[in-house]
XYZ file of N, CA, C and O in Angstrom:
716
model
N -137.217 87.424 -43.667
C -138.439 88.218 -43.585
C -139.277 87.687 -42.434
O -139.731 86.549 -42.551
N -139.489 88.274 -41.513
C -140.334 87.964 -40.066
C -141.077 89.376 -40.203
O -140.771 90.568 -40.242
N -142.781 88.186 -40.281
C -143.868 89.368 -40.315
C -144.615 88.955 -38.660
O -145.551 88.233 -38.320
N -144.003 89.509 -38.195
C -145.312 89.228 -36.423
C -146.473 89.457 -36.789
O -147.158 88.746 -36.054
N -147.531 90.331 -37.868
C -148.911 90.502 -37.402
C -149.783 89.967 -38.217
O -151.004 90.106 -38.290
N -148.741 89.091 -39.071
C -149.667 88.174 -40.004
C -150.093 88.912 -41.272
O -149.236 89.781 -41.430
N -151.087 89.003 -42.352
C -151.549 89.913 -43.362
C -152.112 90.915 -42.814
O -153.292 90.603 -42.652
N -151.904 92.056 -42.398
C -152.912 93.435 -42.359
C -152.146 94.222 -43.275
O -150.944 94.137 -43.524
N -153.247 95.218 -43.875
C -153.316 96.382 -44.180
C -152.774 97.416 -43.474
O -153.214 97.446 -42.324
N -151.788 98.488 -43.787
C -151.502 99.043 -43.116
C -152.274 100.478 -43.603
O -152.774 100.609 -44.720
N -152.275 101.472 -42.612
C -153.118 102.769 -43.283
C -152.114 104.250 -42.244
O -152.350 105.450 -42.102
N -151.406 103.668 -41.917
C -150.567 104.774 -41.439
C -149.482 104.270 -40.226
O -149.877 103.395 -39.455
N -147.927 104.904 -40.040
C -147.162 104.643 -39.368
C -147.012 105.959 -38.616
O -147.576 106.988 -38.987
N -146.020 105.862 -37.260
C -145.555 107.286 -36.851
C -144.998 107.054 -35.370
O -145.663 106.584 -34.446
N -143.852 107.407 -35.311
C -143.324 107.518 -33.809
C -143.579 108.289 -32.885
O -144.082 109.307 -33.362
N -143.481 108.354 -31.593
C -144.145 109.083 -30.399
C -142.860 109.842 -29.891
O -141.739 109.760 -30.392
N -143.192 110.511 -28.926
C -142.191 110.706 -28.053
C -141.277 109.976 -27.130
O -140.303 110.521 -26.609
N -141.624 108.679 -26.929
C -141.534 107.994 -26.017
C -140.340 106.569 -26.718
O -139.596 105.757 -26.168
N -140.701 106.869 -28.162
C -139.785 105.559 -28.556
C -140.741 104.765 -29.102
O -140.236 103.675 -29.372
N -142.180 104.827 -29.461
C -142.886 104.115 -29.664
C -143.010 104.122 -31.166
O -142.690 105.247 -31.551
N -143.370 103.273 -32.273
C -143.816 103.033 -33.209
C -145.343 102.770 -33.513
O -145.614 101.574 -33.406
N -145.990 103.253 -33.725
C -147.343 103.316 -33.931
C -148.155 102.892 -35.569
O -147.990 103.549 -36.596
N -148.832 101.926 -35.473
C -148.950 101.383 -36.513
C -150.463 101.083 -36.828
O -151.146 100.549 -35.955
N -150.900 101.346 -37.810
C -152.778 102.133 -37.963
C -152.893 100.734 -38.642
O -151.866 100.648 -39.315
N -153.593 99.639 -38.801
C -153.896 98.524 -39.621
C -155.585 98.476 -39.455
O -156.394 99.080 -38.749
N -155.664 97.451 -40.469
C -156.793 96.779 -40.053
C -157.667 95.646 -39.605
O -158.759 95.167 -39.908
N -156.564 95.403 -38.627
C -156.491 94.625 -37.198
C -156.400 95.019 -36.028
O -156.298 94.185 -35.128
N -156.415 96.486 -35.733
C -156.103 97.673 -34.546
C -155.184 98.126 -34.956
O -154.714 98.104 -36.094
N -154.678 98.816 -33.568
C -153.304 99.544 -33.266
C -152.582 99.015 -33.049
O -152.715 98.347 -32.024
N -151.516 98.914 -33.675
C -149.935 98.587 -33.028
C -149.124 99.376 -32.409
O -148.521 100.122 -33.182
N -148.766 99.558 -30.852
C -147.745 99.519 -29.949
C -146.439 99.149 -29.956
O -146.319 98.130 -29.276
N -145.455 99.492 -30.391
C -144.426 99.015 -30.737
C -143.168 99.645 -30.148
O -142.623 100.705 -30.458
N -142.862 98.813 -29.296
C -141.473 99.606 -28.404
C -140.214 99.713 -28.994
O -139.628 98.725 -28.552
N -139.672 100.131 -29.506
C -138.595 100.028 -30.623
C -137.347 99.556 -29.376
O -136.539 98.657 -29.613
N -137.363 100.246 -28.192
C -136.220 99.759 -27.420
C -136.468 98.446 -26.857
O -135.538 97.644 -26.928
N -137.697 98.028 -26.238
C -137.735 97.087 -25.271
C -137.725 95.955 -26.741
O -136.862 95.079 -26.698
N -138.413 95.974 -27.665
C -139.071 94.783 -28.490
C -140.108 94.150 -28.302
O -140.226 92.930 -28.411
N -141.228 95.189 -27.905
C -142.105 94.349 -27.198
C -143.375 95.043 -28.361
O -143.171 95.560 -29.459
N -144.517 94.851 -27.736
C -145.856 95.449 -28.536
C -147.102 95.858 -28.101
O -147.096 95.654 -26.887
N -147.721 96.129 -28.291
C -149.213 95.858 -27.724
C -150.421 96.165 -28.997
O -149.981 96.718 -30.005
N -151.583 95.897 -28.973
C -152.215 96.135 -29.944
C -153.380 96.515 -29.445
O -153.834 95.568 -28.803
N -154.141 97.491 -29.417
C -155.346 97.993 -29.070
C -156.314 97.819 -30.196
O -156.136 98.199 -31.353
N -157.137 97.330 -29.820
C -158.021 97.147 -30.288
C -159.594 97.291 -30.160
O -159.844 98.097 -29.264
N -161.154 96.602 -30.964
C -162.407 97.130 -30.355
C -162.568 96.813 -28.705
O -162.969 97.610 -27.858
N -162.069 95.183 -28.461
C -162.011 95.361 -26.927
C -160.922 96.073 -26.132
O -161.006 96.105 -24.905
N -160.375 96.381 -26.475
C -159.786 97.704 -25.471
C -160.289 98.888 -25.608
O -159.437 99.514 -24.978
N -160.910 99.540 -25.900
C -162.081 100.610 -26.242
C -161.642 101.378 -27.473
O -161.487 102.591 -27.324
N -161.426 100.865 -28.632
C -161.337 101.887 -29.915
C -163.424 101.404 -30.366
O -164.261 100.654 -29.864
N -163.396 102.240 -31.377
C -164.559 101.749 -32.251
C -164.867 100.990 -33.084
O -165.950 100.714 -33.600
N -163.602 100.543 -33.258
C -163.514 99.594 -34.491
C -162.168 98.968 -34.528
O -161.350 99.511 -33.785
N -161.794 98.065 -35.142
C -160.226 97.222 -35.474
C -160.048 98.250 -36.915
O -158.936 98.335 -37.436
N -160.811 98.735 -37.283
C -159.878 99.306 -38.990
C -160.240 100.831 -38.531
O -161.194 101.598 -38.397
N -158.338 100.713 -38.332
C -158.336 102.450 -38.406
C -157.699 102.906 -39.720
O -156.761 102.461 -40.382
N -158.561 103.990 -39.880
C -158.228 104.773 -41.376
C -157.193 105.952 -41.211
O -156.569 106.299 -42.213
N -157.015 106.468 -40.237
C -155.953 107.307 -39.890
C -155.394 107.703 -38.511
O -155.860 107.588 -37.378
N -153.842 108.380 -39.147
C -153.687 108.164 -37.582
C -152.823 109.621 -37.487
O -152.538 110.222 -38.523
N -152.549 109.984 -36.547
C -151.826 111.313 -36.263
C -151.331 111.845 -34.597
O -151.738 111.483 -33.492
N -150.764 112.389 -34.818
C -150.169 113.306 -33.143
C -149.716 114.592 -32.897
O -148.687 115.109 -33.330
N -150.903 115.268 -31.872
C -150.697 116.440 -31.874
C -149.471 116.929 -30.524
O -148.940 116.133 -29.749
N -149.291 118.206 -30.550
C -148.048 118.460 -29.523
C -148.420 118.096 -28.270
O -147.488 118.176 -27.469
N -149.413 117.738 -27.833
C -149.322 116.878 -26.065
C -148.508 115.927 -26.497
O -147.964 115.480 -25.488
N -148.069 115.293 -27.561
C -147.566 113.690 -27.736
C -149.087 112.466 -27.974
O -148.967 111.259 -28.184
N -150.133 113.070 -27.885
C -151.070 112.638 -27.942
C -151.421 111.890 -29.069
O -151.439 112.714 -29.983
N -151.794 110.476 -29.648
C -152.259 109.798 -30.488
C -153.604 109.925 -31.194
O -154.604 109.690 -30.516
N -153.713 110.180 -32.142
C -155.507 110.528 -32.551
C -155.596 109.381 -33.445
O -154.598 108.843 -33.924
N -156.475 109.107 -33.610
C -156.811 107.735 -34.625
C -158.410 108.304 -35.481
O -159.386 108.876 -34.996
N -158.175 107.922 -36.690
C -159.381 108.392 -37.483
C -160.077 106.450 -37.920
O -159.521 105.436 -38.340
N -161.445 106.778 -37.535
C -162.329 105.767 -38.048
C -163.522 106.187 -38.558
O -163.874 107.366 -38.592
N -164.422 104.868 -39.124
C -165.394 105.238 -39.530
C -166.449 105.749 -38.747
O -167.287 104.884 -39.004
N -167.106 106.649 -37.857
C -167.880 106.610 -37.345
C -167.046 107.451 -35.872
O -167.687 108.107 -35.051
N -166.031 107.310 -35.828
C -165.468 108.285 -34.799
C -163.542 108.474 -34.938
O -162.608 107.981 -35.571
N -163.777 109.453 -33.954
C -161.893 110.000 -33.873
C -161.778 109.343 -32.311
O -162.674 109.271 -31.470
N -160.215 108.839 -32.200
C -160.137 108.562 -30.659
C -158.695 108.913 -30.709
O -157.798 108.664 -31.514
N -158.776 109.756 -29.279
C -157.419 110.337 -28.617
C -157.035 108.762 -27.855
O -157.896 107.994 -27.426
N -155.482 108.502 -27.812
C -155.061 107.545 -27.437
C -153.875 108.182 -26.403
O -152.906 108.641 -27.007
N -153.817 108.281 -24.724
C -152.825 108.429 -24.284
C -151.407 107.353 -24.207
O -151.402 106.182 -23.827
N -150.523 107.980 -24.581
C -149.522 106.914 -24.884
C -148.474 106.632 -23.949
O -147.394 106.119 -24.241
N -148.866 107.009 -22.754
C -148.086 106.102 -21.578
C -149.446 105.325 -20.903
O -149.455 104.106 -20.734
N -150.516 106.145 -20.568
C -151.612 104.862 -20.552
C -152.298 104.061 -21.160
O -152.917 103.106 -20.691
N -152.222 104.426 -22.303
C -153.270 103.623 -23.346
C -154.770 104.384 -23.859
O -155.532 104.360 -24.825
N -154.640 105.020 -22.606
C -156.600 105.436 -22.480
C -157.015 105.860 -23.606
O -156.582 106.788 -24.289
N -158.030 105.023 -23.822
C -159.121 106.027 -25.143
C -159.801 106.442 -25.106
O -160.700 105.630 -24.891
N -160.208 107.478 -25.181
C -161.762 108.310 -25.623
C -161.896 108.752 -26.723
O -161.121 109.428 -27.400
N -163.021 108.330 -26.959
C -163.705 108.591 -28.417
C -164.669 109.612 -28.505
O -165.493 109.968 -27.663
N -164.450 110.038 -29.655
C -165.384 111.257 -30.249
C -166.416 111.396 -31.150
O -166.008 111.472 -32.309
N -167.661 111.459 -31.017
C -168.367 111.019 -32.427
C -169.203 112.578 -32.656
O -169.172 113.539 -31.887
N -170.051 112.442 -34.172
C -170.851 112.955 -33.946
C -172.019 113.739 -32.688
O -172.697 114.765 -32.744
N -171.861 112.845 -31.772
C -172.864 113.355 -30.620
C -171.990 114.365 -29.750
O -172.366 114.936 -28.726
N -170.981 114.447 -30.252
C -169.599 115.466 -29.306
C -169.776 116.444 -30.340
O -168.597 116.784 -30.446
N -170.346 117.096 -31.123
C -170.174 118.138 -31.765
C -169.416 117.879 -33.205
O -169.020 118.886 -33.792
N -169.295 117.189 -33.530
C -168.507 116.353 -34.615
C -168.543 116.846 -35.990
O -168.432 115.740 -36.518
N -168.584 117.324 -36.575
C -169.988 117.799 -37.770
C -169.853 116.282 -39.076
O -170.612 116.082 -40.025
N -168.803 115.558 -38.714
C -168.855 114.463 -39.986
C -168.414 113.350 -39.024
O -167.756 113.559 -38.005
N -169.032 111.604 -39.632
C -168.517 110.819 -38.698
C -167.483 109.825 -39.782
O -167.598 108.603 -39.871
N -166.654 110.511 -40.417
C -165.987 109.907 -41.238
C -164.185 110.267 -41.121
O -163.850 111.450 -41.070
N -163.111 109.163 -41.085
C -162.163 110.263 -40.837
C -161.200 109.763 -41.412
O -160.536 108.942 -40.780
N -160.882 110.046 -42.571
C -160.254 108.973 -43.736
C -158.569 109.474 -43.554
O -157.611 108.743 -43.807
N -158.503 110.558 -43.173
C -156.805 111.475 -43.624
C -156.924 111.905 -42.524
O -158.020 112.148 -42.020
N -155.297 112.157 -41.684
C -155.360 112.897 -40.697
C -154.394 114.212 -40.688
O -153.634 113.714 -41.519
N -153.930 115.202 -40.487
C -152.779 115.795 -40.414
C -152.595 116.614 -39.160
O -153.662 116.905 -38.619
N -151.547 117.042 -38.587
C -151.673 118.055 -37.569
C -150.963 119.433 -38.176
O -150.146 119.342 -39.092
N -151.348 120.774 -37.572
C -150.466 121.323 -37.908
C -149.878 122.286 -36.832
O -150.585 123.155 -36.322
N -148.955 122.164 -36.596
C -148.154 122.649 -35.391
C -147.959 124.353 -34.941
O -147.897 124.986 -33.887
N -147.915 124.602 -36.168
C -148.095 126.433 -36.099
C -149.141 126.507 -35.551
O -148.962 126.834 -34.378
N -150.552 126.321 -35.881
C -151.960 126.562 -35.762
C -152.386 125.369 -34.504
O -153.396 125.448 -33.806
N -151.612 124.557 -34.448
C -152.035 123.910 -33.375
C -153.518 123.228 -33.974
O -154.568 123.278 -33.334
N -153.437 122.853 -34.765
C -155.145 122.641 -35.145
C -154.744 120.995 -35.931
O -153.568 120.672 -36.103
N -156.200 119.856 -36.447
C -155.533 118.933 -36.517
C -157.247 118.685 -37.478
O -158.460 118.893 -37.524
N -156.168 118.146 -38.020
C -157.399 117.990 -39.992
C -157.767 116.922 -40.076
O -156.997 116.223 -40.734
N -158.932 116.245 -39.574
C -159.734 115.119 -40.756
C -160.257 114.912 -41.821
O -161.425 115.298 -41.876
N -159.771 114.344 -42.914
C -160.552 114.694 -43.975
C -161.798 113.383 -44.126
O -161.642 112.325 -43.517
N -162.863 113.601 -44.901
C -163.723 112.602 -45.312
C -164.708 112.903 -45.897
O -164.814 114.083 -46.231
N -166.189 111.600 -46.361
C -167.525 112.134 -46.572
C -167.093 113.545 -47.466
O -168.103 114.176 -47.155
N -166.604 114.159 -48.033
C -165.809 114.830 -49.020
C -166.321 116.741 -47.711
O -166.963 117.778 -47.876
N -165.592 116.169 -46.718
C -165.804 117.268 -45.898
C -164.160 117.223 -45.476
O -163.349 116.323 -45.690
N -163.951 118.664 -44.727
C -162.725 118.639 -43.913
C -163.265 119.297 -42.274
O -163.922 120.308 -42.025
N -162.789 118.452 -41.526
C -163.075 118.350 -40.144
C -162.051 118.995 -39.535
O -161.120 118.207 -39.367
N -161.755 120.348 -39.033
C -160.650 120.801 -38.261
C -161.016 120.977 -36.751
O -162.140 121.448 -36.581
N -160.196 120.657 -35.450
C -160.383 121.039 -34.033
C -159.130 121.495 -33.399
O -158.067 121.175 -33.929
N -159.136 121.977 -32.672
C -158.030 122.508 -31.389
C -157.874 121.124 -30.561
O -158.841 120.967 -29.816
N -156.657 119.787 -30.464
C -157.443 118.790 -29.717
C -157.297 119.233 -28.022
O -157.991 118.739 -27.134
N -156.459 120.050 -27.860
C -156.513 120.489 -26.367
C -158.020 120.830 -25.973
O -158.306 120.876 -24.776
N -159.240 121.131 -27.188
C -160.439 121.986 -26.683
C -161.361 121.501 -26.924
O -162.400 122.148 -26.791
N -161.434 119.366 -27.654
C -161.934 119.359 -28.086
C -162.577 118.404 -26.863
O -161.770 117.555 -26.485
N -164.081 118.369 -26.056
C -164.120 117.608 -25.020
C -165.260 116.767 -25.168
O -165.940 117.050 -26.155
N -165.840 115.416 -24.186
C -166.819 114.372 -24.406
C -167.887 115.699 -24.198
O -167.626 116.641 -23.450
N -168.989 115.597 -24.912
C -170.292 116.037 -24.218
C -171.148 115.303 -23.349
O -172.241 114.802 -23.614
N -170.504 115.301 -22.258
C -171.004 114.280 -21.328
C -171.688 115.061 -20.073
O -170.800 115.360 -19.275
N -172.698 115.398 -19.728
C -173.312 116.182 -18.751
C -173.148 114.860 -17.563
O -173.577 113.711 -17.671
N -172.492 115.384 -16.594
C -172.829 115.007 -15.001
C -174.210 114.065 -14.694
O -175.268 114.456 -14.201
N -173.960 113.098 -15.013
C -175.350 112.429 -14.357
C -175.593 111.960 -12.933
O -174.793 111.191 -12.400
N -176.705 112.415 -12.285
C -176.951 112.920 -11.120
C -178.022 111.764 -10.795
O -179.181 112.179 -10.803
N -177.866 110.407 -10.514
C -178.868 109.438 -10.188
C -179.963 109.618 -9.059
O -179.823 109.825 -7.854
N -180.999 109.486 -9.767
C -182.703 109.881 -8.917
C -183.181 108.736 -8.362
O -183.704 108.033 -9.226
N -183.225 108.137 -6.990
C -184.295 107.168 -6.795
C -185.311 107.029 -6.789
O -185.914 107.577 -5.867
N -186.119 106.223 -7.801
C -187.085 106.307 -8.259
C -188.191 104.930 -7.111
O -189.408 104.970 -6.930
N -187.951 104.678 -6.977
C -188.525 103.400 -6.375
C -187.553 102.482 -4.718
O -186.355 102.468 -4.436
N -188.464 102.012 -4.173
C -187.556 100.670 -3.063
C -188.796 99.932 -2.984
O -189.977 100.278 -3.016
N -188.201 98.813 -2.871
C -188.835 97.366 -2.376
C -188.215 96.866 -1.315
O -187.037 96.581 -1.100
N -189.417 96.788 -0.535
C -188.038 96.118 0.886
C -189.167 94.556 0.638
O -190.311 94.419 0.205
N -188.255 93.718 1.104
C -189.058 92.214 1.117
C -189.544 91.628 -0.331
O -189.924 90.463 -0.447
N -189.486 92.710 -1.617
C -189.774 92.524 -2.512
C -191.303 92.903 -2.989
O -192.025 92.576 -3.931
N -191.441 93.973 -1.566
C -192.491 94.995 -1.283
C -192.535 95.917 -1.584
O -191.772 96.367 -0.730
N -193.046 97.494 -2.654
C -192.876 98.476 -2.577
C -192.853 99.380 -1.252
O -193.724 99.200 -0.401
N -191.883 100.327 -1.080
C -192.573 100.791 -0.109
C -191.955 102.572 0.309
O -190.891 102.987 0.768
N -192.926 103.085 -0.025
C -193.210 104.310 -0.269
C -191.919 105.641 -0.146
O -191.210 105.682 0.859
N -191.786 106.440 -1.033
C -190.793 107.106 -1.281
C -191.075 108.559 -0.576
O -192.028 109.175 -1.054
N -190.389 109.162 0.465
C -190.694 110.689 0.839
C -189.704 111.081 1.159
O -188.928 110.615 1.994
N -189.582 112.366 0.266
C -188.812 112.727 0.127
C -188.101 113.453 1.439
O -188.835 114.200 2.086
N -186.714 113.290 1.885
C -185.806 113.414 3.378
C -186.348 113.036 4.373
O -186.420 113.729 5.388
N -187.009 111.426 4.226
C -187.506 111.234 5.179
C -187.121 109.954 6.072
O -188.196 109.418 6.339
N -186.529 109.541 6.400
C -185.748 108.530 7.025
C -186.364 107.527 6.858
O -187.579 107.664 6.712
N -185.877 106.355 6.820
C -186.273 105.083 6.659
C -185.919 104.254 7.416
O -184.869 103.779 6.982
N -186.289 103.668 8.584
C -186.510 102.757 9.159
C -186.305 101.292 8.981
O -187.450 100.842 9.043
N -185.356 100.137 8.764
C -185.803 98.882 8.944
C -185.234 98.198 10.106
O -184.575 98.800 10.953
N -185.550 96.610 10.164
C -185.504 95.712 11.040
C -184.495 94.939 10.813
O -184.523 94.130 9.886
N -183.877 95.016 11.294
C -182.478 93.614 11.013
C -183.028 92.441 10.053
O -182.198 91.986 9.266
N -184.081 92.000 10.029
C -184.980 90.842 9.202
C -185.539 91.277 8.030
O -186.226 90.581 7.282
N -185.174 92.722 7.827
C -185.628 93.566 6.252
C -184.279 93.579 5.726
O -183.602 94.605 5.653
N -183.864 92.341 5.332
C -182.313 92.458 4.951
C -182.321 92.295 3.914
O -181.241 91.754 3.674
N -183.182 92.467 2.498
C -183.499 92.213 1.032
C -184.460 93.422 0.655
O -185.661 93.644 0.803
N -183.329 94.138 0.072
C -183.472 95.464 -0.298
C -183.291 96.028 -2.128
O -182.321 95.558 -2.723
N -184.051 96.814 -2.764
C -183.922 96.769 -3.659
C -183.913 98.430 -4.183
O -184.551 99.290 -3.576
N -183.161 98.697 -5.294
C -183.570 100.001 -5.399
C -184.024 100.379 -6.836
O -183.654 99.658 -7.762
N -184.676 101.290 -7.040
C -184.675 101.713 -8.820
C -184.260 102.867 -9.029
O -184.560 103.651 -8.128
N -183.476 103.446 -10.165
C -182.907 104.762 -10.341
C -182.994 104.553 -11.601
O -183.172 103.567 -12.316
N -182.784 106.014 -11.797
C -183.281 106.548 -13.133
C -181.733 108.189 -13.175
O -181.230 108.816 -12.243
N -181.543 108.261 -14.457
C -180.655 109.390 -14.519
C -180.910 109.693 -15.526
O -180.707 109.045 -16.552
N -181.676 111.311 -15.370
C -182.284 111.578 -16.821
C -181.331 112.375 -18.059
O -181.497 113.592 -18.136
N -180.800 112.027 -18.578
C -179.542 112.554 -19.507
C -179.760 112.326 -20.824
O -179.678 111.110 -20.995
N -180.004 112.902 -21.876
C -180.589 112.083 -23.029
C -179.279 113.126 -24.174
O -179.366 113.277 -25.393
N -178.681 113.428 -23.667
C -177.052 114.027 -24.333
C -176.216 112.689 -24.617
O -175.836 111.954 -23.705
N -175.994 112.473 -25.841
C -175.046 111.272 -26.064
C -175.744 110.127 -25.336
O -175.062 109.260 -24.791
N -177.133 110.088 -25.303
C -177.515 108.769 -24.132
C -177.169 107.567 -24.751
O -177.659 106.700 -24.027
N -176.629 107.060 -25.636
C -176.715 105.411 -26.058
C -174.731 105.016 -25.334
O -174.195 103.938 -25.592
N -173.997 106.135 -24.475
C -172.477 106.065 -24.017
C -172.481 107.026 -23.081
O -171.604 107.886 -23.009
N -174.240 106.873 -21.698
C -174.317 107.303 -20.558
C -174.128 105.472 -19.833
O -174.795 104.461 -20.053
N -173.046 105.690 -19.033
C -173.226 104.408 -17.840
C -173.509 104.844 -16.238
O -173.156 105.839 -15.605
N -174.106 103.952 -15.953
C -174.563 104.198 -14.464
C -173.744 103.465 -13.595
O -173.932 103.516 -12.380
């Protein structure tokens, strides 16, 4: 008996297209190459929301979905990439205990919070509006110095300590806007 991941919980298994073994715990994701023998484990620092995933599933891109408390994350499975989905994406529940897909309908079921969560995942996208950074301020020398608008700015080879302030007004999903 050889256990590699030590005691976890497991909360769902499932193979990919690719040969992969996919393994939902609550210690992350398990990566599991069935040919090479190798692994990987995704986890909160690799961008999930959490180490305890409650469900897991794959719709016909080959695409990985993972259900947690507080969000769903699509997992690409030749890159890894995650993006996550919460409530602030249109979500209507942030709970995602059961997952299923269903292939006729193309549609893909969370259950939780004693709700059922259905989406299209081909349609389902970040609500992330374009943020368009405003300069709000400069300090040259550690000087303010005055903002007009298309108006060229001038310095001296010896104004070489420069500062700027910006502002990007986005208040859509603002607490997972980066500048």
């Amino acid at each position: 008996k050889n256990n590699l991941f030590g005691n976890v919980a497991v909360s769902g298994i499932l193979n990919d297209d690719k040969g992969n073994l996919w393994i939902a715990t609550n210690a992350g994701l398990i990566c599991y190459n069935q040919n090479t023998k190798s692994y990987t484990i995704l986890v909160r620092k690799s961008g999930l929301p959490s180490n305890l995933i409650e469900s897991i599933q794959k719709d016909n891109e080959g695409n990985i979905w993972a259900g947690f408390q507080g969000a769903i994350c699509k997992i690409n499975i030749v890159t890894k990439e995650i993006t996550s989905f919460t409530t602030a994406d249109d979500l209507p529940d942030d709970d995602f205990e059961n997952a299923v897909y269903d292939s006729a309908s193309k549609k893909m079921f969370f259950t939780g919070n004693d709700e059922l969560v259905y989406f299209y995942p081909s349609q389902l996208r970040k609500n992330i509006a374009g943020l368009k950074p405003v300069i709000t301020g400069l300090q040259v020398m550690g000087k303010n110095h005055p903002l007009i608008k298309n108006e060229k700015i001038n310095l001296s080879y010896s104004q070489n300590y420069i500062t700027f302030n910006f502002s990007a007004p986005n208040y859509i999903n603002a607490a997972e806007n980066e500048y």
